[in-house]
Amino acid sequence: MYTIGKLSKNTGVTVRTLDYYDEIGLIKPSSKTSGGHRLYSEDDVMRLERVLALKYMGFSLEQIKDILENSTSNWLESIQQQLELVKREQERLKMLEQALLGVSYSIEFEGEINWPIIFSMIKLYQQDPGDVLEKYKEYLNEDEMKKIVDMSVENMSEEDIQAWLRVVGDIRNNLHLDPNSEKAEQLVLSWADQADKMFGNDEELLGNMWEALQNLQEGIAFYPMNKDVIDFIKCVALAKGGQTHDS
Amino acid sequence: MYTIGKLSKNTGVTVRTLDYYDEIGLIKPSSKTSGGHRLYSEDDVMRLERVLALKYMGFSLEQIKDILENSTSNWLESIQQQLELVKREQERLKMLEQALLGVSYSIEFEGEINWPIIFSMIKLYQQDPGDVLEKYKEYLNEDEMKKIVDMSVENMSEEDIQAWLRVVGDIRNNLHLDPNSEKAEQLVLSWADQADKMFGNDEELLGNMWEALQNLQEGIAFYPMNKDVIDFIKCVALAKGGQTHDS
DNA sequence: TATAAAACAACACGTTGCGTGTGGTTCAAT
DNA sequence: ATTGAACCACACGCAACGTGTTGTTTTATA
């Protein structure tokens, strides 16, 4: 027989919690002293342990009461419902993590809060990515849209993301460079390399994407490229001679 | 200028929620009619959108108020704290999923609730797995313990889990068979194959594990093997002749 | 055995982010 | 001018306790 304090110490559950479980009829002490102090038996301890196990599994106290009371209740079903719930929650968190990562990248790059980009990020991972890429429909066909969606942060390797952020970031930090300079050319070449690597040899896609970027100049696809970067790349390409291999 | 109802319809946020946001000073309408009806400006709508974005990212309304009010607040830090939080929560859910899976398997196999097994499952994924395998310390050395922990459900392939559950389950469902029968021998052979596959060719580990199982007869490691299964395997092995290749 | 200290019971209020009313007021359309 | 819809303000409720407060019982010490 344990007093509520001893039980609390043994199980790590606070007295208030045991108080509450008594109050809602989840764990009622099987006896009391003449003075009214609660005494918990070994059976009560067992019940508490079961309650804690079920709580860990994510059931509500109401559900736990139901499960422990109704021996007719279908355990397997309850567990598997929880499993489904946990899986869905994991999916949600994965999306959330990607969105947060995206926002984090965006803040690092912009140096300030770019709300439209943040909204796009969230939408992108929240529901229909097609919605976010709406604006590109004019320039890209179905297949190309799909390809880009599949290629979004979600499915790119961490290295590719880093590399892409780096090459674009390098350009953004050096927009003041003379388009004729050696350095500028090198930056653009690095960028072209990475673009090639990521978009493969699909010249048509690259072309359409380039056109879309030139006209829309900002957006979630190909983030963090923006108008300035595009203009810079164009300038450098032009400076290098009429023959541009980018557009 | 939107009335609260229009704003609600446009954004999908309930009137009560906007009510609440007004109440806690998160989004105060920038003007009111002479009669006291709230009127929301475009700026208010923008603020609402930001609030929703931050809410999606998992911040509390209190934090959101802070973030939006104090432009001095460190965005990057906030976001990355959230990221950490989300990652930790994902870890927790992974563990929880494994525990639930384990419990699910256990119910399917026992046909009833085996609380000790459930407790073991939870402990196994909750903290120190060494604790759960305490009893085996007598029979297995450090390296072997580590090997088994690494091999627990968490890191086994889904196929191996299924196969293991199947071969052991097959035996549990056929404990009534004559140990001399063809079927019995086949069952035990299948079991031995899978055991070999999973524990490699580490004969010593297999031997010690077998000894531990014989003496402890129940537990979380090698679940769902139990006393009955072990006895059956021993019987069949003996029936086949003095030469057992299992022990 | 008397008394002080510790533990306990019972009650109440606070927390988060709203849902769900209720009664009275204001707006928009007829 | 009237009526129905929209609106405001207020209040209670939820889950699972945390954090007191006051008064009683138990336990330890003198």
Coordinates of C-alpha atoms (C1' of nucleotides) in Angstrom, one line a residue:
Chain A
M1 CA 0.0 0.0 0.0
Y2 CA 1.4 3.3 -1.1
T3 CA 0.4 6.8 -0.1
I4 CA 0.0 9.2 -2.9
G5 CA 3.4 10.8 -2.2
K6 CA 5.3 7.4 -2.2
L7 CA 3.6 6.5 -5.4
S8 CA 4.5 9.8 -6.9
K9 CA 8.1 9.3 -6.0
N10 CA 8.2 5.8 -7.3
T11 CA 6.7 6.5 -10.6
G12 CA 7.8 10.0 -11.3
V13 CA 4.2 11.1 -11.8
T14 CA 3.3 14.3 -9.9
V15 CA 0.9 14.2 -7.0
R16 CA -1.4 16.7 -8.9
T17 CA -1.5 14.3 -11.8
L18 CA -2.6 11.4 -9.6
D19 CA -5.0 13.8 -8.0
Y20 CA -6.4 14.5 -11.4
Y21 CA -6.6 10.9 -12.5
D22 CA -8.6 10.2 -9.3
E23 CA -10.8 13.1 -10.0
I24 CA -11.7 11.9 -13.5
G25 CA -12.0 8.4 -12.3
L26 CA -9.1 7.0 -14.3
I27 CA -7.2 5.7 -11.3
K28 CA -9.1 5.5 -8.0
P29 CA -7.2 4.3 -5.0
S30 CA -8.6 1.0 -3.8
S31 CA -8.6 2.1 -0.1
K32 CA -8.3 5.0 2.2
T33 CA -7.2 5.7 5.7
S34 CA -9.7 6.6 8.4
G35 CA -8.6 10.2 7.9
G36 CA -9.3 10.1 4.2
H37 CA -5.8 9.8 2.8
R38 CA -5.6 7.7 -0.3
L39 CA -3.9 4.3 -0.4
Y40 CA -2.8 2.7 -3.6
S41 CA -2.5 -1.0 -3.9
E42 CA -0.2 -3.0 -6.3
D43 CA -3.1 -3.4 -8.6
D44 CA -3.5 0.4 -8.7
V45 CA 0.2 0.7 -9.5
M46 CA -0.2 -1.8 -12.4
R47 CA -3.1 0.2 -13.7
L48 CA -1.0 3.4 -13.5
E49 CA 1.8 1.8 -15.4
R50 CA -0.7 0.8 -18.1
V51 CA -2.1 4.3 -18.2
L52 CA 1.4 5.7 -18.6
A53 CA 2.2 3.3 -21.4
L54 CA -1.0 4.2 -23.3
K55 CA -0.3 7.9 -22.7
Y56 CA 3.1 7.5 -24.2
M57 CA 1.5 5.9 -27.2
G58 CA -0.4 9.1 -27.7
F59 CA -3.9 8.2 -26.5
S60 CA -6.0 10.8 -24.6
L61 CA -7.0 10.1 -21.1
E62 CA -10.6 9.6 -22.3
Q63 CA -9.5 7.0 -24.8
I64 CA -7.3 5.3 -22.2
K65 CA -10.3 5.0 -19.8
D66 CA -12.3 3.5 -22.6
I67 CA -9.6 1.1 -23.6
L68 CA -8.9 -0.1 -20.0
E69 CA -12.5 -0.3 -19.0
N70 CA -13.9 -2.0 -22.1
S71 CA -12.0 -5.2 -22.5
T72 CA -14.2 -5.7 -25.5
S73 CA -12.5 -2.7 -27.2
N74 CA -10.5 -3.6 -30.2
W75 CA -6.9 -3.1 -29.2
L76 CA -5.4 -3.8 -32.6
E77 CA -7.6 -1.2 -34.2
S78 CA -6.8 1.4 -31.6
I79 CA -3.1 0.9 -32.0
Q80 CA -3.3 1.0 -35.7
Q81 CA -5.3 4.1 -35.7
Q82 CA -2.6 5.7 -33.6
L83 CA -0.1 4.4 -36.0
E84 CA -1.9 6.1 -38.9
L85 CA -2.1 9.3 -36.9
V86 CA 1.6 9.2 -36.1
K87 CA 2.5 8.6 -39.7
R88 CA 0.3 11.5 -40.8
E89 CA 1.9 13.8 -38.2
Q90 CA 5.3 12.8 -39.4
E91 CA 4.4 13.7 -42.9
R92 CA 3.2 17.1 -41.8
L93 CA 6.4 17.6 -39.8
K94 CA 8.5 16.7 -42.8
M95 CA 6.7 19.3 -44.9
L96 CA 7.0 21.8 -42.1
E97 CA 10.7 21.1 -41.8
Q98 CA 11.2 21.7 -45.5
A99 CA 9.3 24.9 -45.4
L100 CA 11.3 26.1 -42.4
L101 CA 14.5 25.2 -44.2
G102 CA 13.3 27.1 -47.2
V103 CA 12.5 30.1 -45.1
S104 CA 15.8 29.8 -43.3
Y105 CA 17.6 29.8 -46.7
S106 CA 15.6 32.7 -47.8
I107 CA 16.4 34.8 -44.8
E108 CA 20.1 34.0 -45.1
F109 CA 20.1 35.1 -48.7
E110 CA 17.9 38.1 -48.7
G111 CA 19.3 39.4 -45.4
E112 CA 15.7 40.4 -44.6
I113 CA 12.2 38.9 -44.5
N114 CA 10.8 38.3 -48.0
W115 CA 7.2 37.6 -47.2
P116 CA 6.1 36.6 -50.7
I117 CA 8.9 34.0 -50.8
I118 CA 7.9 32.7 -47.4
F119 CA 4.2 32.4 -48.5
S120 CA 5.4 30.5 -51.6
M121 CA 7.5 28.2 -49.5
I122 CA 4.6 27.4 -47.3
K123 CA 2.2 26.9 -50.1
L124 CA 4.7 24.8 -51.9
Y125 CA 4.8 22.3 -49.0
Q126 CA 1.3 22.8 -47.8
Q127 CA -0.8 21.6 -50.6
D128 CA -0.7 21.9 -54.4
P129 CA 2.6 23.0 -55.7
G130 CA 0.9 23.6 -59.0
D131 CA -0.7 26.6 -57.4
V132 CA 2.7 28.2 -56.7
L133 CA 4.0 27.6 -60.2
E134 CA 0.8 29.0 -61.7
K135 CA 2.7 31.9 -63.2
Y136 CA 5.0 29.6 -65.1
K137 CA 2.3 27.9 -67.0
E138 CA 2.7 30.4 -69.8
Y139 CA 6.2 29.4 -70.4
L140 CA 6.5 25.7 -69.4
N141 CA 4.4 22.8 -70.6
E142 CA 2.9 20.1 -68.3
D143 CA 5.9 17.8 -68.3
E144 CA 8.3 20.6 -67.6
M145 CA 6.2 21.9 -64.7
K146 CA 6.2 18.4 -63.3
K147 CA 9.9 18.1 -63.6
I148 CA 10.5 21.3 -61.8
V149 CA 8.1 20.4 -59.0
D150 CA 9.8 17.1 -58.6
M151 CA 13.1 18.9 -58.5
S152 CA 12.1 21.3 -55.8
V153 CA 14.0 21.4 -52.5
E154 CA 12.1 18.4 -51.3
N155 CA 13.8 16.0 -53.6
M156 CA 17.1 17.7 -54.2
S157 CA 20.2 16.4 -52.5
E158 CA 21.5 18.5 -49.7
E159 CA 24.7 19.0 -51.6
D160 CA 22.9 20.2 -54.7
I161 CA 20.9 22.6 -52.7
Q162 CA 24.0 23.9 -51.0
A163 CA 25.8 24.1 -54.3
W164 CA 22.9 25.9 -56.0
L165 CA 22.6 28.4 -53.1
R166 CA 26.3 29.0 -53.2
V167 CA 26.6 29.7 -56.9
V168 CA 23.6 32.0 -57.0
G169 CA 24.7 33.5 -53.7
D170 CA 28.1 34.2 -55.1
I171 CA 26.6 36.1 -57.9
R172 CA 24.3 38.0 -55.7
N173 CA 27.2 39.1 -53.6
N174 CA 29.2 40.2 -56.7
L175 CA 26.6 42.1 -58.8
H176 CA 28.9 45.1 -58.8
L177 CA 31.6 43.3 -60.8
D178 CA 32.5 44.3 -64.3
P179 CA 30.7 41.9 -66.6
N180 CA 33.9 41.8 -68.6
S181 CA 36.1 40.7 -65.7
E182 CA 37.6 37.3 -65.3
K183 CA 35.8 36.8 -61.9
A184 CA 32.4 37.5 -63.4
E185 CA 32.9 35.0 -66.1
Q186 CA 34.0 32.4 -63.7
L187 CA 31.0 33.0 -61.5
V188 CA 28.6 32.6 -64.4
L189 CA 30.4 29.5 -65.5
S190 CA 30.0 27.9 -62.1
W191 CA 26.4 28.8 -62.2
A192 CA 26.0 27.3 -65.6
D193 CA 27.7 24.1 -64.5
Q194 CA 25.4 23.6 -61.6
A195 CA 22.4 24.4 -63.7
D196 CA 23.5 21.8 -66.2
K197 CA 24.0 19.3 -63.4
M198 CA 20.6 19.9 -61.9
F199 CA 18.5 20.2 -65.0
G200 CA 20.4 17.7 -67.1
N201 CA 20.9 18.2 -70.7
D202 CA 17.3 19.2 -71.3
E203 CA 18.2 22.2 -73.4
E204 CA 14.6 22.9 -74.2
L205 CA 13.6 23.1 -70.5
L206 CA 16.6 25.3 -69.8
G207 CA 15.6 27.6 -72.6
N208 CA 11.9 27.9 -71.5
M209 CA 12.9 28.3 -67.9
W210 CA 15.3 31.0 -68.8
E211 CA 12.6 32.8 -70.7
A212 CA 10.1 32.5 -67.9
L213 CA 12.7 33.8 -65.5
Q214 CA 13.5 36.8 -67.7
N215 CA 9.8 37.7 -67.9
L216 CA 8.7 36.9 -64.3
Q217 CA 11.9 37.9 -62.6
E218 CA 11.0 36.6 -59.2
G219 CA 9.4 33.6 -57.7
I220 CA 9.8 30.4 -55.9
A221 CA 11.1 28.2 -58.7
F222 CA 14.9 28.4 -59.0
Y223 CA 15.0 30.4 -55.8
P224 CA 17.1 32.3 -54.9
M225 CA 17.6 33.6 -58.4
N226 CA 16.0 37.0 -59.0
K227 CA 16.0 39.8 -61.6
D228 CA 19.4 41.1 -60.6
V229 CA 21.0 37.8 -61.0
I230 CA 19.4 37.1 -64.3
D231 CA 20.4 40.5 -65.6
F232 CA 24.0 40.0 -64.5
I233 CA 24.2 36.6 -66.2
K234 CA 22.8 38.1 -69.3
C235 CA 25.3 40.9 -69.2
V236 CA 28.2 38.6 -68.7
A237 CA 27.0 36.3 -71.5
L238 CA 26.7 39.3 -73.8
A239 CA 30.1 40.6 -72.9
K240 CA 31.7 37.4 -73.7
G241 CA 30.6 37.7 -77.3
G242 CA 27.4 37.3 -79.3
Q243 CA 27.6 33.5 -78.8
T244 CA 25.8 32.9 -75.5
H245 CA 25.5 29.3 -74.4
D246 CA 22.9 30.1 -71.8
S247 CA 19.9 31.3 -73.6
Chain B
M1 CA -11.9 47.7 -46.0
Y2 CA -13.4 44.4 -45.0
T3 CA -15.9 43.7 -42.3
I4 CA -15.0 40.8 -40.0
G5 CA -17.3 38.5 -41.9
K6 CA -15.9 39.3 -45.3
L7 CA -12.4 38.8 -44.0
S8 CA -13.3 35.5 -42.5
K9 CA -14.7 34.3 -45.8
N10 CA -11.7 35.5 -47.8
T11 CA -9.1 33.9 -45.6
G12 CA -10.9 30.9 -44.3
V13 CA -10.3 32.0 -40.7
T14 CA -13.3 31.8 -38.5
V15 CA -14.9 35.0 -37.1
R16 CA -14.2 33.7 -33.6
T17 CA -10.6 33.4 -34.3
L18 CA -10.4 36.9 -35.6
D19 CA -12.3 37.9 -32.5
Y20 CA -9.7 36.2 -30.4
Y21 CA -6.8 37.8 -32.3
D22 CA -8.4 41.2 -31.7
E23 CA -8.9 40.3 -28.0
I24 CA -5.3 39.4 -27.4
G25 CA -4.1 42.3 -29.4
L26 CA -2.5 40.2 -32.2
I27 CA -4.6 41.8 -35.0
K28 CA -6.5 44.9 -34.1
P29 CA -8.7 46.3 -36.9
S30 CA -7.3 49.7 -38.0
S31 CA -10.7 51.3 -38.0
K32 CA -14.3 50.9 -36.8
T33 CA -17.7 52.1 -38.0
S34 CA -19.6 54.6 -35.8
G35 CA -21.6 51.7 -34.5
G36 CA -18.5 49.8 -33.4
H37 CA -18.2 47.2 -36.2
R38 CA -14.6 46.3 -37.0
L39 CA -13.1 47.2 -40.3
Y40 CA -9.9 45.6 -41.5
S41 CA -7.6 47.4 -44.0
E42 CA -5.3 45.8 -46.5
D43 CA -2.5 46.2 -44.0
D44 CA -4.5 44.2 -41.5
V45 CA -5.0 41.5 -44.1
M46 CA -1.2 41.4 -44.7
R47 CA -0.6 41.1 -41.0
L48 CA -3.1 38.3 -40.8
E49 CA -1.4 36.4 -43.6
R50 CA 1.9 36.8 -41.8
V51 CA 0.3 35.5 -38.6
L52 CA -1.0 32.5 -40.4
A53 CA 2.3 31.8 -42.0
L54 CA 4.0 31.9 -38.6
K55 CA 1.3 29.8 -37.1
Y56 CA 1.9 27.2 -39.8
M57 CA 5.5 27.2 -38.9
G58 CA 4.5 26.2 -35.4
F59 CA 5.0 29.4 -33.4
S60 CA 2.6 30.2 -30.5
L61 CA 0.4 33.3 -30.8
E62 CA 2.5 34.8 -28.0
Q63 CA 5.7 34.2 -30.0
I64 CA 4.1 35.5 -33.2
K65 CA 3.2 38.7 -31.4
D66 CA 6.7 39.1 -30.2
I67 CA 8.2 38.4 -33.6
L68 CA 5.9 40.7 -35.5
E69 CA 6.2 43.5 -32.9
N70 CA 9.9 43.5 -32.2
S71 CA 11.5 44.0 -35.6
T72 CA 14.7 43.7 -33.6
S73 CA 14.0 40.1 -32.9
N74 CA 16.3 37.7 -34.5
W75 CA 14.3 35.9 -37.2
L76 CA 16.9 33.5 -38.2
E77 CA 17.3 32.3 -34.7
S78 CA 13.6 31.9 -34.2
I79 CA 13.3 29.9 -37.4
Q80 CA 16.2 27.7 -36.5
Q81 CA 14.9 27.1 -33.0
Q82 CA 11.7 25.9 -34.6
L83 CA 13.7 23.7 -37.0
E84 CA 15.4 22.1 -34.0
L85 CA 12.0 21.6 -32.3
V86 CA 10.5 20.1 -35.4
K87 CA 13.5 17.7 -35.8
R88 CA 13.3 16.6 -32.2
E89 CA 9.6 16.0 -32.5
Q90 CA 10.2 14.0 -35.6
E91 CA 12.7 11.9 -33.7
R92 CA 10.1 11.3 -31.0
L93 CA 7.5 10.3 -33.5
K94 CA 9.8 7.9 -35.2
M95 CA 10.4 6.2 -31.8
L96 CA 6.7 6.2 -31.1
E97 CA 6.0 4.7 -34.5
Q98 CA 8.5 1.9 -33.8
A99 CA 7.0 1.3 -30.4
L100 CA 3.5 1.2 -31.8
L101 CA 4.6 -1.1 -34.6
G102 CA 6.1 -3.4 -32.0
V103 CA 3.0 -3.4 -29.9
S104 CA 0.9 -4.1 -32.9
Y105 CA 3.1 -7.1 -33.8
S106 CA 2.9 -8.3 -30.3
I107 CA -0.9 -8.1 -30.1
E108 CA -1.2 -9.9 -33.5
F109 CA 1.1 -12.6 -32.2
E110 CA -0.1 -13.1 -28.6
G111 CA -3.7 -12.7 -29.6
E112 CA -4.0 -10.8 -26.3
I113 CA -2.3 -8.0 -24.5
N114 CA 1.1 -8.9 -23.1
W115 CA 1.9 -5.9 -20.9
P116 CA 5.5 -6.8 -20.0
I117 CA 6.3 -6.9 -23.7
I118 CA 4.6 -3.6 -24.2
F119 CA 6.5 -2.0 -21.4
S120 CA 9.7 -3.4 -22.9
M121 CA 8.8 -2.1 -26.3
I122 CA 8.2 1.4 -24.9
K123 CA 11.4 1.4 -22.8
L124 CA 13.3 0.1 -25.7
Y125 CA 12.4 3.1 -27.8
Q126 CA 12.1 5.6 -25.0
Q127 CA 15.5 5.7 -23.6
D128 CA 18.3 3.4 -22.8
P129 CA 17.9 0.0 -24.6
G130 CA 20.6 -1.4 -22.3
D131 CA 18.1 -1.2 -19.5
V132 CA 15.7 -3.6 -21.3
L133 CA 18.4 -6.0 -22.2
E134 CA 19.7 -6.0 -18.6
K135 CA 18.7 -9.6 -18.0
Y136 CA 20.9 -10.8 -20.9
K137 CA 24.1 -9.4 -19.5
E138 CA 24.8 -12.7 -17.8
Y139 CA 24.9 -14.5 -21.1
L140 CA 26.1 -11.9 -23.6
N141 CA 29.2 -9.7 -23.6
E142 CA 29.4 -6.0 -24.4
D143 CA 29.9 -6.5 -28.1
E144 CA 27.1 -9.0 -28.5
M145 CA 24.7 -6.8 -26.6
K146 CA 25.5 -3.9 -28.8
K147 CA 25.0 -6.0 -31.9
I148 CA 21.6 -7.1 -30.7
V149 CA 20.5 -3.6 -29.9
D150 CA 21.6 -2.4 -33.3
M151 CA 19.7 -5.2 -34.8
S152 CA 16.4 -4.4 -33.0
V153 CA 13.3 -3.6 -35.0
E154 CA 14.6 -0.1 -35.5
N155 CA 17.3 -1.1 -37.9
M156 CA 16.0 -4.3 -39.4
S157 CA 14.6 -4.2 -42.9
E158 CA 10.8 -4.5 -43.1
E159 CA 11.3 -7.8 -45.0
D160 CA 13.5 -9.3 -42.3
I161 CA 11.0 -8.3 -39.7
Q162 CA 8.2 -9.8 -41.6
A163 CA 10.2 -13.0 -42.3
W164 CA 11.2 -13.4 -38.7
L165 CA 7.7 -12.8 -37.5
R166 CA 6.5 -15.3 -40.0
V167 CA 8.9 -18.2 -39.2
V168 CA 8.4 -17.8 -35.5
G169 CA 4.7 -17.3 -35.9
D170 CA 4.5 -20.5 -38.0
I171 CA 6.1 -22.4 -35.2
R172 CA 3.8 -20.9 -32.6
N173 CA 0.8 -21.9 -34.6
N174 CA 2.1 -25.5 -35.0
L175 CA 3.4 -26.3 -31.5
H176 CA 1.1 -29.3 -31.5
L177 CA 3.0 -31.0 -34.4
D178 CA 4.9 -34.2 -33.8
P179 CA 8.5 -33.2 -33.5
N180 CA 9.4 -36.1 -35.8
S181 CA 7.1 -35.0 -38.6
E182 CA 8.3 -33.6 -41.9
K183 CA 6.4 -30.4 -41.3
A184 CA 8.0 -29.7 -38.0
E185 CA 11.5 -30.2 -39.4
Q186 CA 10.7 -27.9 -42.2
L187 CA 9.5 -25.2 -39.9
V188 CA 12.6 -25.3 -37.8
L189 CA 14.8 -25.3 -40.9
S190 CA 13.1 -22.2 -42.1
W191 CA 13.6 -20.6 -38.7
A192 CA 17.3 -21.6 -38.7
D193 CA 17.7 -20.1 -42.1
Q194 CA 16.3 -16.8 -41.1
A195 CA 18.3 -16.7 -37.9
D196 CA 21.4 -17.4 -39.9
K197 CA 20.5 -14.6 -42.3
M198 CA 19.9 -12.1 -39.5
F199 CA 22.7 -13.0 -37.1
G200 CA 25.2 -13.8 -39.8
N201 CA 27.6 -16.5 -39.2
D202 CA 28.5 -15.5 -35.8
E203 CA 28.3 -18.9 -34.2
E204 CA 29.3 -17.7 -30.8
L205 CA 26.6 -15.1 -30.7
L206 CA 24.1 -17.6 -31.8
G207 CA 25.2 -20.0 -29.1
N208 CA 25.1 -17.5 -26.3
M209 CA 21.8 -16.1 -27.4
W210 CA 20.4 -19.6 -27.5
E211 CA 21.6 -20.2 -24.0
A212 CA 20.2 -16.9 -22.8
L213 CA 16.9 -17.7 -24.4
Q214 CA 16.7 -21.1 -22.8
N215 CA 17.3 -19.8 -19.4
L216 CA 15.3 -16.6 -19.6
Q217 CA 12.6 -17.9 -21.8
E218 CA 10.8 -14.6 -22.4
G219 CA 11.8 -11.1 -23.2
I220 CA 12.0 -8.4 -25.8
A221 CA 15.1 -9.6 -27.6
F222 CA 14.3 -12.0 -30.4
Y223 CA 10.7 -11.3 -29.9
P224 CA 8.3 -13.1 -30.5
M225 CA 10.2 -16.2 -29.5
N226 CA 9.1 -17.6 -26.2
K227 CA 9.6 -20.7 -24.0
D228 CA 7.2 -22.8 -26.1
V229 CA 9.0 -22.0 -29.3
I230 CA 12.4 -22.7 -27.8
D231 CA 11.2 -26.0 -26.4
F232 CA 9.7 -27.0 -29.7
I233 CA 12.9 -26.2 -31.6
K234 CA 14.9 -28.2 -29.1
C235 CA 12.6 -31.2 -29.4
V236 CA 12.7 -31.2 -33.1
A237 CA 16.5 -30.9 -33.1
L238 CA 16.8 -33.8 -30.7
A239 CA 14.4 -35.9 -32.7
K240 CA 16.5 -35.4 -35.8
G241 CA 19.4 -37.1 -34.1
G242 CA 22.1 -36.2 -31.6
Q243 CA 23.6 -33.7 -34.0
T244 CA 21.9 -30.4 -33.6
H245 CA 23.2 -27.6 -35.7
D246 CA 21.3 -25.0 -33.7
S247 CA 22.8 -25.0 -30.3
Chain C
dT1 C1' 2.7 12.1 25.4
dA2 C1' 2.8 16.7 23.5
dT3 C1' 4.3 19.2 19.8
dA4 C1' 6.4 20.4 15.5
dA5 C1' 7.0 19.2 10.8
dA6 C1' 5.7 16.9 6.9
dA7 C1' 2.4 15.0 4.1
dC8 C1' -2.1 15.1 2.5
dA9 C1' -7.2 16.6 0.8
dA10 C1' -10.0 19.7 -1.3
dC11 C1' -10.8 23.5 -3.7
dA12 C1' -9.8 27.2 -7.0
dC13 C1' -7.8 29.7 -10.7
dG14 C1' -4.6 29.8 -14.8
dT15 C1' -2.8 27.9 -19.1
dT16 C1' -3.7 27.7 -25.2
dG17 C1' -6.5 28.6 -29.1
dC18 C1' -10.1 28.7 -30.0
dG19 C1' -15.7 26.3 -30.5
dT20 C1' -20.2 27.2 -29.2
dG21 C1' -23.5 29.5 -27.6
dT22 C1' -26.6 34.0 -25.9
dG23 C1' -28.7 38.4 -26.0
dG24 C1' -28.5 42.8 -27.6
dT25 C1' -27.0 46.2 -31.4
dT26 C1' -26.0 47.8 -36.0
dC27 C1' -26.1 47.4 -41.0
dA28 C1' -28.2 46.7 -45.7
dA29 C1' -32.1 45.9 -48.4
dT30 C1' -36.8 46.2 -49.2
Chain D
dA1 C1' -39.9 51.9 -41.6
dT2 C1' -39.2 47.3 -41.1
dT3 C1' -36.9 43.1 -41.3
dG4 C1' -33.3 39.8 -41.6
dA5 C1' -28.5 39.3 -41.7
dA6 C1' -24.3 40.5 -39.7
dC7 C1' -22.0 42.0 -35.8
dC8 C1' -20.3 42.9 -30.7
dA9 C1' -19.4 41.6 -26.1
dC10 C1' -19.6 38.4 -22.9
dA11 C1' -19.4 33.9 -20.9
dC12 C1' -18.6 28.9 -20.5
dG13 C1' -16.2 24.8 -22.1
dC14 C1' -12.2 21.7 -23.8
dA15 C1' -7.4 18.8 -22.1
dA16 C1' -4.2 17.8 -18.9
dC17 C1' -2.5 19.3 -15.7
dG18 C1' 0.7 23.5 -12.8
dT19 C1' 0.5 26.3 -9.1
dG20 C1' -1.1 28.0 -5.2
dT21 C1' -4.1 28.2 -0.5
dT22 C1' -6.3 26.6 3.6
dG23 C1' -7.3 23.3 6.7
dT24 C1' -6.6 18.3 8.3
dT25 C1' -4.1 14.0 9.1
dT26 C1' 0.0 11.6 9.8
dT27 C1' 4.7 11.0 11.4
dA28 C1' 8.9 12.2 13.8
dT29 C1' 11.1 14.1 17.5
dA30 C1' 11.6 15.8 22.3

